PDB file of C-alpha atoms and ligand atoms in Angstrom:
ATOM      1  CA  MET A   1       0.000   0.000   0.000  1.00 40.00           C
ATOM      2  CA  ARG A   2       2.738   2.369   0.914  1.00 44.00           C
ATOM      3  CA  PRO A   3       4.494   2.645  -2.426  1.00 44.00           C
ATOM      4  CA  ALA A   4       1.166   3.211  -4.130  1.00 46.00           C
ATOM      5  CA  LEU A   5       0.377   6.048  -1.780  1.00 46.00           C
ATOM      6  CA  SER A   6       3.667   7.818  -2.240  1.00 50.00           C
ATOM      7  CA  LEU A   7       3.392   7.424  -6.000  1.00 51.00           C
ATOM      8  CA  LEU A   8       0.003   9.038  -5.880  1.00 50.00           C
ATOM      9  CA  SER A   9       1.215  11.984  -3.869  1.00 53.00           C
ATOM     10  CA  LEU A  10       4.210  12.374  -6.158  1.00 50.00           C
ATOM     11  CA  SER A  11       2.011  12.658  -9.231  1.00 51.00           C
ATOM     12  CA  LEU A  12      -0.250  15.057  -7.365  1.00 53.00           C
ATOM     13  CA  ALA A  13       2.719  17.220  -6.540  1.00 51.00           C
ATOM     14  CA  GLU A  14       3.779  17.109 -10.173  1.00 51.00           C
ATOM     15  CA  ALA A  15       0.313  18.087 -11.330  1.00 52.00           C
ATOM     16  CA  VAL A  16       0.311  21.088  -9.021  1.00 53.00           C
ATOM     17  CA  LEU A  17       3.904  22.168  -9.564  1.00 54.00           C
ATOM     18  CA  GLY A  18       3.856  21.331 -13.268  1.00 54.00           C
ATOM     19  CA  ALA A  19       1.826  24.420 -14.041  1.00 67.00           C
ATOM     20  CA  ILE A  20       4.568  26.694 -12.745  1.00 81.00           C
ATOM     21  CA  ASN A  21       7.454  27.546 -15.030  1.00 87.00           C
ATOM     22  CA  TRP A  22      10.234  27.839 -12.462  1.00 88.00           C
ATOM     23  CA  ASP A  23      12.584  29.267 -15.102  1.00 91.00           C
ATOM     24  CA  ILE A  24      10.750  32.572 -14.679  1.00 91.00           C
ATOM     25  CA  PHE A  25      12.197  32.921 -11.192  1.00 90.00           C
ATOM     26  CA  GLU A  26      15.554  31.418 -11.965  1.00 91.00           C
ATOM     27  CA  HIS A  27      16.402  33.228 -15.207  1.00 94.00           C
ATOM     28  CA  GLY A  28      14.080  36.206 -15.526  1.00 93.00           C
ATOM     29  CA  VAL A  29      11.816  37.395 -18.317  1.00 95.00           C
ATOM     30  CA  VAL A  30      12.565  39.757 -21.229  1.00 96.00           C
ATOM     31  CA  GLU A  31      11.309  43.284 -20.639  1.00 94.00           C
ATOM     32  CA  SER A  32       9.111  43.287 -23.739  1.00 93.00           C
ATOM     33  CA  PHE A  33       7.007  40.311 -22.584  1.00 94.00           C
ATOM     34  CA  LYS A  34       3.478  41.558 -21.998  1.00 90.00           C
ATOM     35  CA  TRP A  35       1.391  38.381 -21.938  1.00 93.00           C
ATOM     36  CA  SER A  36      -0.209  36.625 -19.020  1.00 91.00           C
ATOM     37  CA  ARG A  37      -2.747  33.891 -18.660  1.00 92.00           C
ATOM     38  CA  ALA A  38      -6.207  35.463 -18.905  1.00 92.00           C
ATOM     39  CA  PHE A  39      -8.257  32.530 -17.582  1.00 93.00           C
ATOM     40  CA  PRO A  40      -8.059  30.304 -14.476  1.00 90.00           C
ATOM     41  CA  ASP A  41      -5.829  27.229 -14.627  1.00 87.00           C
ATOM     42  CA  ASP A  42      -8.371  24.908 -12.964  1.00 87.00           C
ATOM     43  CA  GLY A  43     -10.546  24.690 -16.073  1.00 85.00           C
ATOM     44  CA  SER A  44     -13.184  27.109 -14.797  1.00 88.00           C
ATOM     45  CA  ASP A  45     -14.380  30.049 -16.888  1.00 90.00           C
ATOM     46  CA  PRO A  46     -12.919  33.540 -16.475  1.00 92.00           C
ATOM     47  CA  GLY A  47     -15.036  35.314 -13.846  1.00 90.00           C
ATOM     48  CA  GLY A  48     -17.828  37.488 -15.239  1.00 93.00           C
ATOM     49  CA  PHE A  49     -17.611  35.967 -18.719  1.00 95.00           C
ATOM     50  CA  HIS A  50     -19.546  33.465 -20.718  1.00 95.00           C
ATOM     51  CA  VAL A  51     -17.396  31.119 -22.797  1.00 96.00           C
ATOM     52  CA  ASN A  52     -18.795  30.697 -26.329  1.00 94.00           C
ATOM     53  CA  CYS A  53     -16.434  27.909 -27.074  1.00 94.00           C
ATOM     54  CA  LYS A  54     -13.133  26.514 -25.942  1.00 95.00           C
ATOM     55  CA  THR A  55     -10.628  24.426 -27.787  1.00 96.00           C
ATOM     56  CA  GLU A  56      -7.150  23.054 -27.349  1.00 96.00           C
ATOM     57  CA  GLY A  57      -4.447  21.340 -29.338  1.00 97.00           C
ATOM     58  CA  THR A  58      -1.131  19.640 -28.609  1.00 97.00           C
ATOM     59  CA  PHE A  59       1.903  20.015 -30.867  1.00 98.00           C
ATOM     60  CA  HIS A  60       5.134  18.106 -31.190  1.00 97.00           C
ATOM     61  CA  ALA A  61       8.299  20.096 -31.552  1.00 98.00           C
ATOM     62  CA  LYS A  62      11.972  20.153 -30.654  1.00 98.00           C
ATOM     63  CA  MET A  63      13.607  22.674 -28.437  1.00 98.00           C
ATOM     64  CA  TYR A  64      17.277  23.602 -28.762  1.00 98.00           C
ATOM     65  CA  LYS A  65      19.656  25.952 -27.067  1.00 98.00           C
ATOM     66  CA  LEU A  66      21.847  28.306 -29.086  1.00 97.00           C
ATOM     67  CA  SER A  67      24.844  26.212 -28.007  1.00 97.00           C
ATOM     68  CA  ASP A  68      23.369  23.418 -30.186  1.00 97.00           C
ATOM     69  CA  LEU A  69      23.795  25.486 -33.372  1.00 97.00           C
ATOM     70  CA  TRP A  70      27.240  24.039 -34.020  1.00 95.00           C
ATOM     71  CA  GLU A  71      26.289  20.426 -33.423  1.00 96.00           C
ATOM     72  CA  ASP A  72      25.102  18.044 -36.105  1.00 95.00           C
ATOM     73  CA  PRO A  73      21.500  16.805 -36.141  1.00 94.00           C
ATOM     74  CA  PRO A  74      19.599  15.352 -34.432  1.00 93.00           C
ATOM     75  CA  SER A  75      20.993  16.942 -31.256  1.00 95.00           C
ATOM     76  CA  GLY A  76      22.170  20.048 -33.125  1.00 96.00           C
ATOM     77  CA  LEU A  77      21.260  22.405 -35.958  1.00 97.00           C
ATOM     78  CA  SER A  78      24.569  22.761 -37.826  1.00 96.00           C
ATOM     79  CA  PRO A  79      23.057  22.873 -41.366  1.00 96.00           C
ATOM     80  CA  TRP A  80      21.040  25.975 -40.379  1.00 97.00           C
ATOM     81  CA  HIS A  81      23.702  27.583 -38.173  1.00 96.00           C
ATOM     82  CA  ASP A  82      24.236  30.689 -40.341  1.00 95.00           C
ATOM     83  CA  ALA A  83      20.590  31.075 -41.307  1.00 95.00           C
ATOM     84  CA  ILE A  84      19.384  30.901 -37.699  1.00 96.00           C
ATOM     85  CA  GLU A  85      22.005  33.382 -36.474  1.00 95.00           C
ATOM     86  CA  ASP A  86      20.972  35.749 -39.249  1.00 93.00           C
ATOM     87  CA  PHE A  87      17.274  35.296 -38.392  1.00 94.00           C
ATOM     88  CA  LEU A  88      17.795  35.954 -34.666  1.00 94.00           C
ATOM     89  CA  GLY A  89      19.984  38.963 -35.424  1.00 92.00           C
ATOM     90  CA  HIS A  90      17.024  40.871 -36.876  1.00 91.00           C
ATOM     91  CA  ARG A  91      15.311  41.490 -33.562  1.00 91.00           C
ATOM     92  CA  ASP A  92      15.837  41.536 -29.820  1.00 94.00           C
ATOM     93  CA  TYR A  93      15.372  38.088 -28.314  1.00 95.00           C
ATOM     94  CA  ILE A  94      11.637  37.804 -27.649  1.00 96.00           C
ATOM     95  CA  GLY A  95      12.003  35.200 -24.902  1.00 97.00           C
ATOM     96  CA  SER A  96      11.140  31.543 -24.559  1.00 97.00           C
ATOM     97  CA  TRP A  97       7.958  30.221 -22.905  1.00 97.00           C
ATOM     98  CA  ASP A  98       6.560  32.910 -20.577  1.00 95.00           C
ATOM     99  CA  GLY A  99       9.169  35.288 -22.019  1.00 96.00           C
ATOM    100  CA  VAL A 100      11.986  33.589 -20.106  1.00 96.00           C
ATOM    101  CA  ASP A 101      15.504  34.587 -21.134  1.00 97.00           C
ATOM    102  CA  HIS A 102      18.098  31.934 -20.280  1.00 96.00           C
ATOM    103  CA  LYS A 103      20.700  34.320 -21.702  1.00 96.00           C
ATOM    104  CA  GLY A 104      23.719  33.778 -23.932  1.00 95.00           C
ATOM    105  CA  GLN A 105      24.193  30.326 -25.405  1.00 96.00           C
ATOM    106  CA  ASP A 106      21.399  28.934 -23.203  1.00 97.00           C
ATOM    107  CA  ARG A 107      18.727  30.879 -25.065  1.00 97.00           C
ATOM    108  CA  GLU A 108      16.084  28.516 -26.441  1.00 97.00           C
ATOM    109  CA  ILE A 109      14.505  28.122 -29.853  1.00 98.00           C
ATOM    110  CA  VAL A 110      11.677  25.851 -30.980  1.00 98.00           C
ATOM    111  CA  VAL A 111      12.007  23.853 -34.200  1.00 98.00           C
ATOM    112  CA  MET A 112       9.034  22.191 -35.895  1.00 98.00           C
ATOM    113  CA  GLU A 113       8.377  20.192 -39.007  1.00 97.00           C
ATOM    114  CA  TYR A 114       6.525  22.604 -41.299  1.00 97.00           C
ATOM    115  CA  VAL A 115       3.902  19.920 -41.997  1.00 97.00           C
ATOM    116  CA  ASP A 116       3.010  19.943 -38.264  1.00 97.00           C
ATOM    117  CA  VAL A 117       2.202  23.664 -38.327  1.00 98.00           C
ATOM    118  CA  PRO A 118      -1.536  24.412 -38.705  1.00 97.00           C
ATOM    119  CA  ASP A 119      -2.548  26.132 -41.965  1.00 96.00           C
ATOM    120  CA  PRO A 120      -3.806  29.392 -40.388  1.00 97.00           C
ATOM    121  CA  VAL A 121      -0.404  29.820 -38.699  1.00 97.00           C
ATOM    122  CA  LYS A 122       1.403  29.138 -41.982  1.00 96.00           C
ATOM    123  CA  HIS A 123      -0.726  31.755 -43.725  1.00 95.00           C
ATOM    124  CA  TRP A 124      -0.058  34.292 -40.961  1.00 95.00           C
ATOM    125  CA  ILE A 125       3.685  33.696 -41.178  1.00 94.00           C
ATOM    126  CA  GLU A 126       3.708  33.861 -44.963  1.00 91.00           C
ATOM    127  CA  GLU A 127       1.780  37.118 -44.862  1.00 91.00           C
ATOM    128  CA  GLN A 128       4.326  38.645 -42.471  1.00 90.00           C
ATOM    129  CA  GLN A 129       7.168  37.536 -44.721  1.00 86.00           C
ATOM    130  CA  LEU A 130       5.640  39.328 -47.690  1.00 85.00           C
ATOM    131  CA  ASP A 131       6.169  42.617 -45.877  1.00 80.00           C
ATOM    132  CA  GLU A 132       9.351  43.896 -47.455  1.00 76.00           C
ATOM    133  CA  ARG A 133       9.962  46.646 -44.932  1.00 76.00           C
ATOM    134  CA  ASP A 134      12.797  45.461 -42.772  1.00 76.00           C
ATOM    135  CA  THR A 135      12.517  47.474 -39.589  1.00 81.00           C
ATOM    136  CA  PRO A 136      14.171  46.204 -36.411  1.00 76.00           C
ATOM    137  CA  ASN A 137      11.838  44.040 -34.318  1.00 80.00           C
ATOM    138  CA  SER A 138       9.239  43.750 -37.109  1.00 84.00           C
ATOM    139  CA  PRO A 139       6.797  40.797 -36.933  1.00 86.00           C
ATOM    140  CA  LYS A 140       8.464  39.557 -40.100  1.00 88.00           C
ATOM    141  CA  TRP A 141      11.227  38.103 -37.928  1.00 91.00           C
ATOM    142  CA  LEU A 142       9.130  36.292 -35.334  1.00 95.00           C
ATOM    143  CA  PHE A 143       9.166  32.995 -37.236  1.00 96.00           C
ATOM    144  CA  ALA A 144      11.580  31.648 -39.817  1.00 95.00           C
ATOM    145  CA  VAL A 145      10.915  29.018 -42.463  1.00 95.00           C
ATOM    146  CA  PHE A 146      13.977  27.124 -43.690  1.00 95.00           C
ATOM    147  CA  GLU A 147      14.523  24.482 -46.284  1.00 95.00           C
ATOM    148  CA  LYS A 148      15.992  21.158 -45.186  1.00 95.00           C
ATOM    149  CA  PRO A 149      19.398  20.358 -46.688  1.00 95.00           C
ATOM    150  CA  LYS A 150      19.115  18.174 -49.795  1.00 92.00           C
ATOM    151  CA  GLN A 151      22.425  16.465 -49.314  1.00 90.00           C
ATOM    152  CA  GLU A 152      24.901  15.804 -46.537  1.00 88.00           C
ATOM    153  CA  GLY A 153      26.981  18.845 -45.641  1.00 88.00           C
ATOM    154  CA  GLN A 154      24.736  21.379 -47.397  1.00 91.00           C
ATOM    155  CA  LYS A 155      24.459  24.667 -45.502  1.00 92.00           C
ATOM    156  CA  ILE A 156      21.229  26.638 -45.433  1.00 91.00           C
ATOM    157  CA  LEU A 157      21.952  30.347 -45.533  1.00 87.00           C
ATOM    158  CA  SER A 158      18.605  32.143 -45.468  1.00 82.00           C
ATOM    159  CA  THR A 159      14.881  31.816 -44.999  1.00 85.00           C
ATOM    160  CA  VAL A 160      12.630  30.446 -47.691  1.00 86.00           C
ATOM    161  CA  ALA A 161      11.370  33.284 -49.914  1.00 76.00           C
ATOM    162  CA  PRO A 162       7.690  34.072 -49.361  1.00 71.00           C
ATOM    163  CA  LYS A 163       5.125  32.519 -51.632  1.00 65.00           C
ATOM    164  CA  PRO A 164       4.175  34.678 -54.619  1.00 56.00           C
ATOM    165  CA  THR A 165       1.206  36.963 -54.309  1.00 52.00           C
ATOM    166  CA  ALA A 166      -1.199  37.571 -57.157  1.00 47.00           C
ATOM    167  CA  VAL A 167       0.779  40.700 -58.097  1.00 49.00           C
ATOM    168  CA  SER A 168       4.404  39.625 -57.738  1.00 48.00           C
ATOM    169  CA  GLY A 169       4.828  36.068 -58.957  1.00 46.00           C
ATOM    170  CA  GLU A 170       8.476  36.526 -59.808  1.00 51.00           C
ATOM    171  CA  HIS A 171      10.842  33.775 -60.725  1.00 51.00           C
ATOM    172  CA  ASP A 172      12.479  33.293 -57.296  1.00 53.00           C
ATOM    173  CA  THR A 173       9.289  33.347 -55.305  1.00 53.00           C
ATOM    174  CA  ALA A 174       7.622  30.961 -57.712  1.00 52.00           C
ATOM    175  CA  LYS A 175      10.489  28.563 -57.141  1.00 53.00           C
ATOM    176  CA  ALA A 176      10.143  28.900 -53.349  1.00 53.00           C
ATOM    177  CA  ALA A 177       6.471  28.112 -53.519  1.00 60.00           C
ATOM    178  CA  ALA A 178       7.385  24.860 -55.158  1.00 80.00           C
ATOM    179  CA  ILE A 179       9.236  23.611 -52.072  1.00 90.00           C
ATOM    180  CA  PRO A 180       6.862  21.101 -50.473  1.00 93.00           C
ATOM    181  CA  ASP A 181       6.031  21.596 -46.781  1.00 94.00           C
ATOM    182  CA  LYS A 182       7.697  18.309 -45.866  1.00 95.00           C
ATOM    183  CA  ASP A 183      11.037  19.753 -46.950  1.00 95.00           C
ATOM    184  CA  LYS A 184      10.796  22.765 -44.660  1.00 96.00           C
ATOM    185  CA  ILE A 185      11.173  23.500 -40.956  1.00 97.00           C
ATOM    186  CA  LEU A 186       9.832  26.308 -38.778  1.00 97.00           C
ATOM    187  CA  VAL A 187      12.156  27.975 -36.258  1.00 97.00           C
ATOM    188  CA  PHE A 188      11.104  30.456 -33.574  1.00 98.00           C
ATOM    189  CA  PRO A 189      11.841  31.519 -30.024  1.00 98.00           C
ATOM    190  CA  ALA A 190       8.816  30.261 -28.049  1.00 98.00           C
ATOM    191  CA  GLY A 191       7.928  33.853 -27.078  1.00 97.00           C
ATOM    192  CA  SER A 192       6.921  34.537 -30.711  1.00 97.00           C
ATOM    193  CA  ILE A 193       3.967  32.218 -30.401  1.00 98.00           C
ATOM    194  CA  TYR A 194       2.008  34.528 -28.074  1.00 97.00           C
ATOM    195  CA  GLU A 195       1.434  36.858 -31.033  1.00 96.00           C
ATOM    196  CA  ASN A 196      -0.761  34.347 -32.876  1.00 97.00           C
ATOM    197  CA  LEU A 197      -1.735  31.642 -30.328  1.00 98.00           C
ATOM    198  CA  PRO A 198      -5.433  31.390 -31.317  1.00 98.00           C
ATOM    199  CA  LEU A 199      -4.495  30.498 -34.902  1.00 98.00           C
ATOM    200  CA  TRP A 200      -2.808  27.294 -33.703  1.00 98.00           C
ATOM    201  CA  VAL A 201      -6.118  25.814 -32.561  1.00 98.00           C
ATOM    202  CA  SER A 202      -8.728  27.703 -34.605  1.00 97.00           C
ATOM    203  CA  LYS A 203      -9.135  25.272 -37.483  1.00 96.00           C
ATOM    204  CA  GLY A 204     -11.959  22.792 -37.033  1.00 93.00           C
ATOM    205  CA  SER A 205     -13.027  24.265 -33.690  1.00 93.00           C
ATOM    206  CA  ARG A 206     -16.633  25.258 -32.982  1.00 92.00           C
ATOM    207  CA  CYS A 207     -15.740  28.932 -33.218  1.00 90.00           C
ATOM    208  CA  GLU A 208     -13.257  28.838 -36.056  1.00 95.00           C
ATOM    209  CA  ARG A 209     -14.406  32.247 -37.303  1.00 95.00           C
ATOM    210  CA  ASP A 210     -13.961  33.924 -33.911  1.00 95.00           C
ATOM    211  CA  LEU A 211     -10.554  32.411 -33.273  1.00 97.00           C
ATOM    212  CA  SER A 212      -9.295  33.233 -36.764  1.00 96.00           C
ATOM    213  CA  ASN A 213      -9.722  36.976 -36.242  1.00 96.00           C
ATOM    214  CA  LEU A 214      -6.742  38.226 -34.260  1.00 96.00           C
ATOM    215  CA  THR A 215      -8.307  41.704 -33.979  1.00 96.00           C
ATOM    216  CA  ASN A 216     -10.219  40.393 -30.983  1.00 96.00           C
ATOM    217  CA  TYR A 217      -7.291  38.533 -29.400  1.00 97.00           C
ATOM    218  CA  LYS A 218      -6.613  40.301 -26.091  1.00 95.00           C
ATOM    219  CA  PRO A 219      -4.184  39.817 -23.204  1.00 92.00           C
ATOM    220  CA  GLN A 220      -7.124  40.209 -20.780  1.00 92.00           C
ATOM    221  CA  ALA A 221     -10.763  39.218 -21.000  1.00 93.00           C
ATOM    222  CA  ILE A 222     -13.029  41.973 -22.280  1.00 93.00           C
ATOM    223  CA  ASP A 223     -16.446  41.695 -23.921  1.00 94.00           C
ATOM    224  CA  HIS A 224     -16.266  39.824 -27.265  1.00 95.00           C
ATOM    225  CA  SER A 225     -12.648  38.845 -27.081  1.00 96.00           C
ATOM    226  CA  ILE A 226     -10.599  35.750 -27.692  1.00 96.00           C
ATOM    227  CA  LEU A 227      -8.072  34.509 -25.161  1.00 97.00           C
ATOM    228  CA  ALA A 228      -5.352  31.918 -25.535  1.00 97.00           C
ATOM    229  CA  TRP A 229      -2.492  30.449 -23.554  1.00 96.00           C
ATOM    230  CA  PRO A 230       0.071  27.642 -23.870  1.00 96.00           C
ATOM    231  CA  VAL A 231      -1.345  25.726 -20.915  1.00 95.00           C
ATOM    232  CA  ASP A 232       1.421  23.157 -20.984  1.00 94.00           C
ATOM    233  CA  HIS A 233       4.917  22.790 -22.396  1.00 95.00           C
ATOM    234  CA  THR A 234       7.387  20.056 -21.566  1.00 95.00           C
ATOM    235  CA  LYS A 235      11.155  20.275 -21.362  1.00 95.00           C
ATOM    236  CA  PRO A 236      13.371  18.107 -23.542  1.00 96.00           C
ATOM    237  CA  GLN A 237      15.442  15.547 -21.671  1.00 96.00           C
ATOM    238  CA  ARG A 238      18.733  17.114 -22.637  1.00 96.00           C
ATOM    239  CA  ASP A 239      20.685  14.876 -20.279  1.00 94.00           C
ATOM    240  CA  LEU A 240      19.618  11.957 -22.501  1.00 94.00           C
ATOM    241  CA  GLY A 241      20.540  13.845 -25.671  1.00 94.00           C
ATOM    242  CA  ARG A 242      16.898  14.406 -26.533  1.00 96.00           C
ATOM    243  CA  ARG A 243      15.407  17.596 -27.944  1.00 98.00           C
ATOM    244  CA  ASP A 244      11.765  16.615 -28.429  1.00 97.00           C
ATOM    245  CA  MET A 245       9.057  18.313 -26.419  1.00 97.00           C
ATOM    246  CA  LYS A 246       5.388  19.114 -26.777  1.00 97.00           C
ATOM    247  CA  PHE A 247       3.183  22.034 -26.014  1.00 97.00           C
ATOM    248  CA  THR A 248      -0.568  22.458 -25.595  1.00 97.00           C
ATOM    249  CA  ILE A 249      -2.473  25.591 -26.509  1.00 97.00           C
ATOM    250  CA  GLU A 250      -5.921  26.435 -25.215  1.00 97.00           C
ATOM    251  CA  ALA A 251      -8.038  29.175 -26.749  1.00 97.00           C
ATOM    252  CA  MET A 252     -11.530  30.444 -26.071  1.00 97.00           C
ATOM    253  CA  SER A 253     -13.983  33.013 -27.299  1.00 97.00           C
ATOM    254  CA  VAL A 254     -15.714  34.941 -24.516  1.00 96.00           C
ATOM    255  CA  ILE A 255     -18.476  37.496 -24.035  1.00 96.00           C
ATOM    256  CA  GLU A 256     -19.201  39.354 -20.843  1.00 95.00           C
ATOM    257  CA  SER A 257     -22.102  37.884 -18.867  1.00 94.00           C
ATOM    258  CA  GLU A 258     -24.958  40.056 -17.546  1.00 94.00           C
ATOM    259  CA  ASP A 259     -23.704  39.516 -14.008  1.00 92.00           C
ATOM    260  CA  GLY A 260     -20.160  40.307 -15.057  1.00 92.00           C
ATOM    261  CA  LYS A 261     -21.256  43.505 -16.733  1.00 93.00           C
ATOM    262  CA  ARG A 262     -23.304  44.588 -13.716  1.00 94.00           C
ATOM    263  CA  SER A 263     -20.461  44.095 -11.280  1.00 92.00           C
ATOM    264  CA  ARG A 264     -17.928  45.686 -13.651  1.00 92.00           C
ATOM    265  CA  LEU A 265     -20.101  48.797 -13.989  1.00 94.00           C
ATOM    266  CA  MET A 266     -20.554  48.883 -10.226  1.00 93.00           C
ATOM    267  CA  TRP A 267     -16.795  48.754  -9.678  1.00 92.00           C
ATOM    268  CA  GLU A 268     -16.200  51.385 -12.318  1.00 93.00           C
ATOM    269  CA  ARG A 269     -18.718  53.708 -10.643  1.00 94.00           C
ATOM    270  CA  LEU A 270     -17.140  53.085  -7.279  1.00 93.00           C
ATOM    271  CA  HIS A 271     -13.692  53.722  -8.718  1.00 93.00           C
ATOM    272  CA  ARG A 272     -14.835  57.003 -10.264  1.00 94.00           C
ATOM    273  CA  ALA A 273     -16.425  58.099  -6.977  1.00 93.00           C
ATOM    274  CA  VAL A 274     -13.222  57.309  -5.081  1.00 94.00           C
ATOM    275  CA  LYS A 275     -11.177  59.283  -7.594  1.00 94.00           C
ATOM    276  CA  ARG A 276     -13.555  62.219  -7.450  1.00 94.00           C
ATOM    277  CA  ASN A 277     -13.298  62.178  -3.690  1.00 93.00           C
ATOM    278  CA  ASP A 278      -9.508  62.049  -3.898  1.00 94.00           C
ATOM    279  CA  ARG A 279      -9.455  65.029  -6.214  1.00 94.00           C
ATOM    280  CA  ARG A 280     -11.740  66.993  -3.889  1.00 94.00           C
ATOM    281  CA  ASN A 281      -9.534  66.202  -0.912  1.00 94.00           C
ATOM    282  CA  GLN A 282      -6.440  67.242  -2.820  1.00 94.00           C
ATOM    283  CA  LYS A 283      -8.044  70.509  -3.841  1.00 94.00           C
ATOM    284  CA  GLU A 284      -9.115  71.262  -0.286  1.00 94.00           C
ATOM    285  CA  GLU A 285      -5.645  70.391   0.898  1.00 93.00           C
ATOM    286  CA  ARG A 286      -4.108  72.840  -1.605  1.00 93.00           C
ATOM    287  CA  LEU A 287      -6.509  75.601  -0.615  1.00 93.00           C
ATOM    288  CA  ARG A 288      -5.793  75.051   3.045  1.00 93.00           C
ATOM    289  CA  ALA A 289      -2.052  75.115   2.437  1.00 92.00           C
ATOM    290  CA  ARG A 290      -2.337  78.349   0.474  1.00 91.00           C
ATOM    291  CA  LYS A 291      -4.416  79.952   3.154  1.00 90.00           C
ATOM    292  CA  GLU A 292      -1.897  79.010   5.781  1.00 88.00           C
ATOM    293  CA  MET A 293       0.875  80.494   3.691  1.00 85.00           C
ATOM    294  CA  GLU A 294      -1.085  83.706   3.126  1.00 84.00           C
ATOM    295  CA  GLN A 295      -1.747  84.148   6.788  1.00 82.00           C
ATOM    296  CA  GLY A 296       1.866  83.422   7.663  1.00 74.00           C
ATOM    297  CA  ARG A 297       3.434  85.886   5.224  1.00 65.00           C
ATOM    298  CA  ASP A 298       1.776  89.010   3.986  1.00 58.00           C
ATOM    299  CA  PRO A 299      -1.920  88.743   4.707  1.00 54.00           C
ATOM    300  CA  ASP A 300      -2.856  92.057   3.067  1.00 57.00           C
ATOM    301  CA  GLY A 301      -0.970  91.623  -0.202  1.00 54.00           C
ATOM    302  CA  TRP A 302      -2.430  88.175  -0.785  1.00 56.00           C
ATOM    303  CA  LYS A 303      -5.869  89.293   0.192  1.00 58.00           C
ATOM    304  CA  GLU A 304      -5.780  91.956  -2.484  1.00 56.00           C
ATOM    305  CA  GLN A 305      -4.728  89.424  -5.123  1.00 58.00           C
ATOM    306  CA  ASP A 306      -7.521  87.113  -4.088  1.00 58.00           C
ATOM    307  CA  GLU A 307     -10.035  89.882  -4.470  1.00 58.00           C
ATOM    308  CA  TRP A 308      -8.743  90.548  -7.964  1.00 56.00           C
ATOM    309  CA  ARG A 309      -9.009  86.883  -8.826  1.00 59.00           C
ATOM    310  CA  GLU A 310     -12.560  86.745  -7.572  1.00 56.00           C
ATOM    311  CA  LYS A 311     -13.452  89.688  -9.794  1.00 55.00           C
ATOM    312  CA  ASP A 312     -11.878  87.944 -12.755  1.00 53.00           C
ATOM    313  CA  GLU A 313     -13.972  84.893 -12.192  1.00 52.00           C
ATOM    314  CA  LEU A 314     -17.220  86.837 -12.071  1.00 51.00           C
TER     315      LEU A 314
HETATM  316  C1  LIG B   1     -12.514  40.969 -37.117  1.00 61.70           C
HETATM  317  O1  LIG B   1     -13.097  41.590 -35.982  1.00 61.70           O
HETATM  318  C2  LIG B   1     -13.279  42.986 -36.105  1.00 61.70           C
HETATM  319  C3  LIG B   1     -13.741  43.517 -34.763  1.00 61.70           C
HETATM  320  O2  LIG B   1     -14.802  42.783 -34.239  1.00 61.70           O
HETATM  321  C4  LIG B   1     -14.243  43.263 -37.241  1.00 61.70           C
HETATM  322  O3  LIG B   1     -14.423  44.655 -37.378  1.00 61.70           O
HETATM  323  C5  LIG B   1     -13.712  42.655 -38.523  1.00 61.70           C
HETATM  324  O4  LIG B   1     -14.644  42.829 -39.560  1.00 61.70           O
HETATM  325  C6  LIG B   1     -13.399  41.186 -38.346  1.00 61.70           C
HETATM  326  N1  LIG B   1     -12.726  40.674 -39.532  1.00 61.70           N
HETATM  327  C7  LIG B   1     -13.164  39.613 -40.192  1.00 61.70           C
HETATM  328  C8  LIG B   1     -12.363  39.204 -41.382  1.00 61.70           C
HETATM  329  O5  LIG B   1     -14.164  38.993 -39.880  1.00 61.70           O
END
């Protein structure tokens, strides 16, 4: 009986602790990271909101550290070494899961088979790539698509050119479009994924239309918004030479409930009343201070000025 009991409590502890990414405390988070989980982690709905629909999906990927760039596959990324360094050089490091920055050669990047990437995400990425403006930190450099080497020793030097649009359709881009998805990989720091999380699980869900429209994707629940979060991500067993991991994304479309709206409006009114009261107190405080100063210094001179002011206001 005993072993069974301790096993049970161990898995309970793992279930509870598993939700916490301890790297946040150990390594810190990049300053630019603005996302946080907008719904409870016990499966209940966000307070004051009605959930139209909820969906989740799990994805298989590999996670590497920058120190792996020199190593040969499968534990390294040597064929893409130059291309990945070039890609990462175009913007400040956006962070790993939860925006964590392990710093230096310990910085993490996710690598996926392009065929495992959902279509809406592919379209989003391809649209970003079409943007020819190359400003620092542009969304164009959140994800990189690379070709796989065709023969041993081949080095990949740059990202795959975007697919041709109806207008362009030039020679190079037409050629790129011909590269089948199975011959491509997707590379990104995990922090990039927060920009388009709903698109990973939108397809085939009950609210595909809602989740496909990133206009309504918000970091916090508001009326008619969509929320999403990577509710789970595993760590590769690097000590065993492994790089594979998986992550699970949950997304939902929410509207404010009647109760939620009522209590929000009540709080907003209360907040406004408190602020009004604060302002009144501050004003009274200022007036009192001025009066004290007037009485202390030159009562007559100030009195005259005040009389003038009063006339002005009439
Ligand atoms: C996306 O949502 C916004 C805001 O609700 C709306 O104005 C827009 O028309 C939607 N776009 C599409 C393609 O449905």
